[in-house]
Coordinates of C-alpha atoms in Angstrom, one line a residue:
I12 CA 6.4 1.3 9.8
A13 CA 3.8 2.9 7.4
T14 CA 6.2 2.8 4.4
S15 CA 6.9 -1.0 5.2
I16 CA 3.2 -1.7 5.4
A17 CA 2.4 0.0 2.2
Q18 CA 5.4 -1.7 0.4
F19 CA 4.7 -5.3 1.4
G20 CA 1.8 -5.7 -1.1
S21 CA 3.8 -4.4 -4.0
L22 CA 6.9 -6.4 -3.1
A23 CA 4.8 -9.7 -2.8
H24 CA 3.2 -9.0 -6.2
L25 CA 6.6 -8.4 -7.8
R26 CA 8.1 -11.6 -6.4
A27 CA 5.1 -13.5 -7.5
A28 CA 5.4 -12.3 -11.0
G29 CA 9.1 -13.0 -11.1
K30 CA 10.2 -9.4 -11.6
M31 CA 13.2 -9.7 -9.4
E32 CA 15.0 -6.5 -10.9
E33 CA 11.9 -4.4 -9.8
F34 CA 11.8 -6.1 -6.6
V35 CA 15.3 -5.2 -5.7
E36 CA 14.9 -1.7 -7.0
R37 CA 11.7 -1.1 -4.9
I38 CA 13.6 -2.5 -1.8
R39 CA 16.5 -0.1 -2.5
A40 CA 14.3 2.9 -3.1
S41 CA 12.3 2.3 0.1
I42 CA 15.4 2.0 2.0
T43 CA 16.8 5.3 0.6
N44 CA 13.6 7.0 1.3
I45 CA 13.7 5.9 4.8
I46 CA 17.2 7.0 5.4
F47 CA 16.7 10.2 3.6
L48 CA 14.1 11.1 6.1
I49 CA 15.1 9.4 9.4
I50 CA 18.8 10.5 9.7
P51 CA 18.0 14.4 9.4
I52 CA 15.0 13.7 11.9
G53 CA 17.3 11.8 14.4
V54 CA 19.8 14.8 14.2
G55 CA 16.9 17.4 14.9
M56 CA 15.5 15.5 17.9
Y57 CA 18.9 14.9 19.5
I58 CA 19.7 18.5 19.2
F59 CA 16.4 19.8 20.5
R60 CA 15.6 16.8 22.7
H61 CA 15.6 19.2 25.8
Q62 CA 13.0 21.3 24.3
L63 CA 10.7 18.3 23.0
V64 CA 10.5 16.7 26.3
Q65 CA 9.8 20.0 28.0
V66 CA 7.0 20.8 25.5
F67 CA 5.4 17.5 25.4
L68 CA 6.0 15.8 28.7
Q69 CA 7.1 18.4 31.4
R70 CA 4.0 19.2 33.3
G71 CA 2.4 18.4 36.7
A72 CA 4.3 15.7 38.5
F73 CA 6.7 15.3 35.6
D74 CA 9.4 17.6 37.1
Q75 CA 12.7 18.8 35.8
H76 CA 14.5 15.7 37.3
A77 CA 12.1 13.4 35.3
A78 CA 12.3 15.6 32.2
F79 CA 16.2 15.5 32.4
A80 CA 16.2 11.7 32.7
T81 CA 13.9 11.3 29.8
T82 CA 16.0 13.7 27.9
Q83 CA 19.0 11.5 28.4
T84 CA 17.4 8.4 27.7
L85 CA 16.0 9.7 24.4
G86 CA 19.5 10.9 23.5
I87 CA 20.7 7.2 23.9
L88 CA 17.9 5.6 22.0
L89 CA 18.1 7.8 18.9
P90 CA 21.0 6.1 17.3
G91 CA 19.2 2.9 17.2
I92 CA 16.1 4.7 15.5
L93 CA 17.6 4.5 12.0
F94 CA 18.2 0.7 12.0
G95 CA 14.9 0.0 14.0
S96 CA 13.1 1.9 11.2
L97 CA 14.6 -0.3 8.7
V98 CA 13.9 -3.5 10.2
F99 CA 10.1 -3.6 9.4
L100 CA 10.9 -3.1 5.7
L101 CA 13.5 -5.9 5.6
T102 CA 11.4 -8.1 7.5
R103 CA 8.7 -8.0 5.0
S104 CA 11.0 -8.2 2.1
F105 CA 11.9 -11.8 3.6
F106 CA 8.3 -12.4 4.0
A107 CA 7.5 -11.4 0.4
L108 CA 10.4 -13.8 -0.5
K109 CA 8.7 -16.5 1.5
K110 CA 11.7 -16.7 3.8
T111 CA 10.5 -16.6 7.3
V112 CA 13.1 -18.4 9.5
L113 CA 16.0 -16.1 9.1
P114 CA 14.3 -12.9 10.0
V115 CA 12.4 -14.4 12.9
S116 CA 16.0 -16.0 14.0
I117 CA 17.6 -12.7 13.8
G118 CA 14.7 -11.1 15.8
I119 CA 15.0 -13.8 18.7
C120 CA 18.8 -13.1 18.6
S121 CA 18.2 -9.3 18.9
V122 CA 15.8 -10.0 21.9
L123 CA 18.4 -12.1 23.6
I124 CA 21.2 -9.4 23.2
A125 CA 18.7 -6.7 24.5
A126 CA 18.0 -9.0 27.4
T127 CA 21.7 -9.8 28.1
A128 CA 23.0 -6.2 27.6
G129 CA 20.1 -4.8 29.8
F130 CA 21.2 -7.3 32.6
L131 CA 24.8 -6.4 32.4
L132 CA 24.1 -2.5 32.1
T133 CA 21.6 -2.2 34.8
Q134 CA 22.8 -5.0 37.3
V135 CA 26.4 -5.1 36.8
W136 CA 27.5 -1.7 35.9
H137 CA 24.1 -0.2 37.5
W138 CA 23.2 2.5 34.6
G139 CA 19.8 2.2 35.4
T140 CA 17.2 3.3 32.9
Y141 CA 20.1 4.5 30.8
G142 CA 21.4 0.9 30.5
L143 CA 17.9 -0.4 29.3
A144 CA 18.0 2.4 26.5
A145 CA 21.4 1.5 25.5
A146 CA 20.5 -2.1 25.4
S147 CA 17.5 -1.5 23.2
A148 CA 19.5 0.7 20.8
L149 CA 22.0 -2.0 20.5
A150 CA 19.6 -4.7 19.8
M151 CA 17.7 -2.6 17.1
T152 CA 21.0 -1.7 15.5
V153 CA 22.3 -5.6 15.4
N154 CA 18.8 -6.5 14.3
G155 CA 18.7 -3.9 11.3
V156 CA 22.5 -4.6 10.2
L157 CA 21.8 -8.4 10.1
L158 CA 18.9 -8.2 8.2
Q159 CA 20.3 -5.7 5.7
I160 CA 23.4 -7.9 5.2
F161 CA 21.6 -11.2 4.9
L162 CA 18.8 -10.0 2.5
G163 CA 21.6 -8.4 0.3
R164 CA 23.5 -11.7 0.3
H165 CA 20.1 -13.5 -0.6
L166 CA 19.5 -11.2 -3.5
A167 CA 23.2 -11.0 -4.6
V168 CA 23.1 -7.3 -4.5
G169 CA 23.9 -4.2 -2.6
L170 CA 20.6 -2.8 -0.9
L171 CA 22.4 0.7 -0.1
D172 CA 22.9 3.5 -2.6
W173 CA 26.2 4.7 -0.8
K174 CA 26.4 7.9 -2.9
E175 CA 22.8 8.8 -1.7
V176 CA 23.6 7.9 1.9
G177 CA 26.6 10.1 1.6
R178 CA 24.7 13.0 0.4
V179 CA 22.3 12.5 3.3
I180 CA 25.0 12.5 5.8
L181 CA 26.5 15.6 4.5
G182 CA 23.0 17.4 4.3
S183 CA 22.3 16.2 8.0
A184 CA 25.6 17.6 9.1
S185 CA 24.7 21.0 7.6
L186 CA 21.2 20.7 9.2
G187 CA 22.9 19.7 12.6
G188 CA 25.3 22.8 12.4
V189 CA 22.3 25.2 11.8
L190 CA 20.1 23.7 14.4
Y191 CA 22.9 23.7 16.9
V192 CA 23.4 27.5 16.4
I193 CA 19.6 28.0 16.8
S194 CA 19.3 26.0 19.9
K195 CA 21.9 28.2 21.6
Q196 CA 19.4 31.0 21.2
F197 CA 16.5 29.4 23.1
V198 CA 18.1 30.7 26.3
L199 CA 16.9 34.2 25.0
I200 CA 13.3 33.4 24.8
P201 CA 10.8 32.8 27.5
S202 CA 10.7 29.1 28.7
T203 CA 6.7 29.0 28.2
T204 CA 5.3 26.2 25.9
A205 CA 4.0 28.7 23.3
W206 CA 7.5 30.3 22.9
L207 CA 9.3 27.0 22.7
I208 CA 6.7 25.8 20.2
C209 CA 7.4 28.9 18.1
G210 CA 11.0 28.3 18.4
L211 CA 10.8 24.7 17.5
L212 CA 8.8 25.7 14.4
I213 CA 11.3 28.2 13.3
A214 CA 14.1 25.7 13.7
F215 CA 12.2 23.1 11.9
L216 CA 11.6 25.1 8.9
A217 CA 15.1 26.5 8.8
G218 CA 16.7 23.2 9.3
S219 CA 14.4 21.6 6.7
G220 CA 15.3 24.3 4.2
I221 CA 19.0 23.9 4.7
Y222 CA 18.9 20.1 4.5
I223 CA 16.9 20.1 1.2
C224 CA 19.2 22.9 -0.5
T225 CA 22.1 20.9 0.8
V226 CA 21.2 17.5 -0.8
L227 CA 19.8 19.1 -4.0
A228 CA 23.1 20.9 -4.4
L229 CA 24.8 17.6 -4.1
G230 CA 22.7 15.9 -6.8
S231 CA 20.2 14.1 -4.6
K232 CA 17.8 12.2 -6.7
T233 CA 15.5 11.4 -3.6
A234 CA 15.3 15.0 -3.0
K235 CA 14.4 15.8 -6.7
N236 CA 11.8 13.0 -6.7
L237 CA 10.3 14.4 -3.6
L238 CA 10.0 17.9 -4.8
K239 CA 8.4 16.7 -8.0
K240 CA 5.7 14.7 -6.1
I241 CA 5.0 17.8 -3.9
T242 CA 4.7 20.0 -6.8
R243 CA 2.4 17.7 -8.6
I244 CA 0.3 17.4 -5.5
I245 CA 0.3 21.2 -5.0
W246 CA -0.9 21.9 -8.6
G247 CA -3.3 19.0 -8.7
Q248 CA -1.5 17.0 -11.2
E249 CA -0.9 13.9 -9.0
K250 CA -2.1 10.8 -11.1
Q251 CA -4.9 8.8 -9.4

């Protein structure tokens, strides 16, 4: 959301100035940056969803049964997060182009899909809360996919850098493998909040290192640019 809000002003300015090539490149770069971050985050959250719920929510009346239900619901919702995270950027890209009818129409369709799927999954197939989560994930996915397709057609370009997306997927797979192995070691530590936080911190550092090293080895431009920016900030060389 923050990325989408920050980019809206720049996109509107580029569109008003008629700089459509820069407009497209800005959208493509923003989509790539979101994917670069959200896929590994989603993988990590899915693997450690039990521990995350236990650390942040499981206390007082929020017992193990409630924690388990929340964990399962979170696992169902996560696949829709990637597409949901792109919706804000894609919608504002349409707004910058002064095209408001299409994104609003797609948004209405996604709401209808969520309502219909939610009714079927909860009232017909009796999935309960899990059905609502699945319906929400489906609606977010449909919304994001349709916005990306129609925006790409309107601009007559491909908005996804598939090579970079492939690097991100491979990097996330390596991260997932490492985090899965680490998650199996959590049974060896006390199940107190402090120990769980320490374990999650170690997993975060190890997973981040593996992910960055993997995508860099695969030639990720996004990772290289990110490291350059971090280096400039650390050394006080970031341009004002």
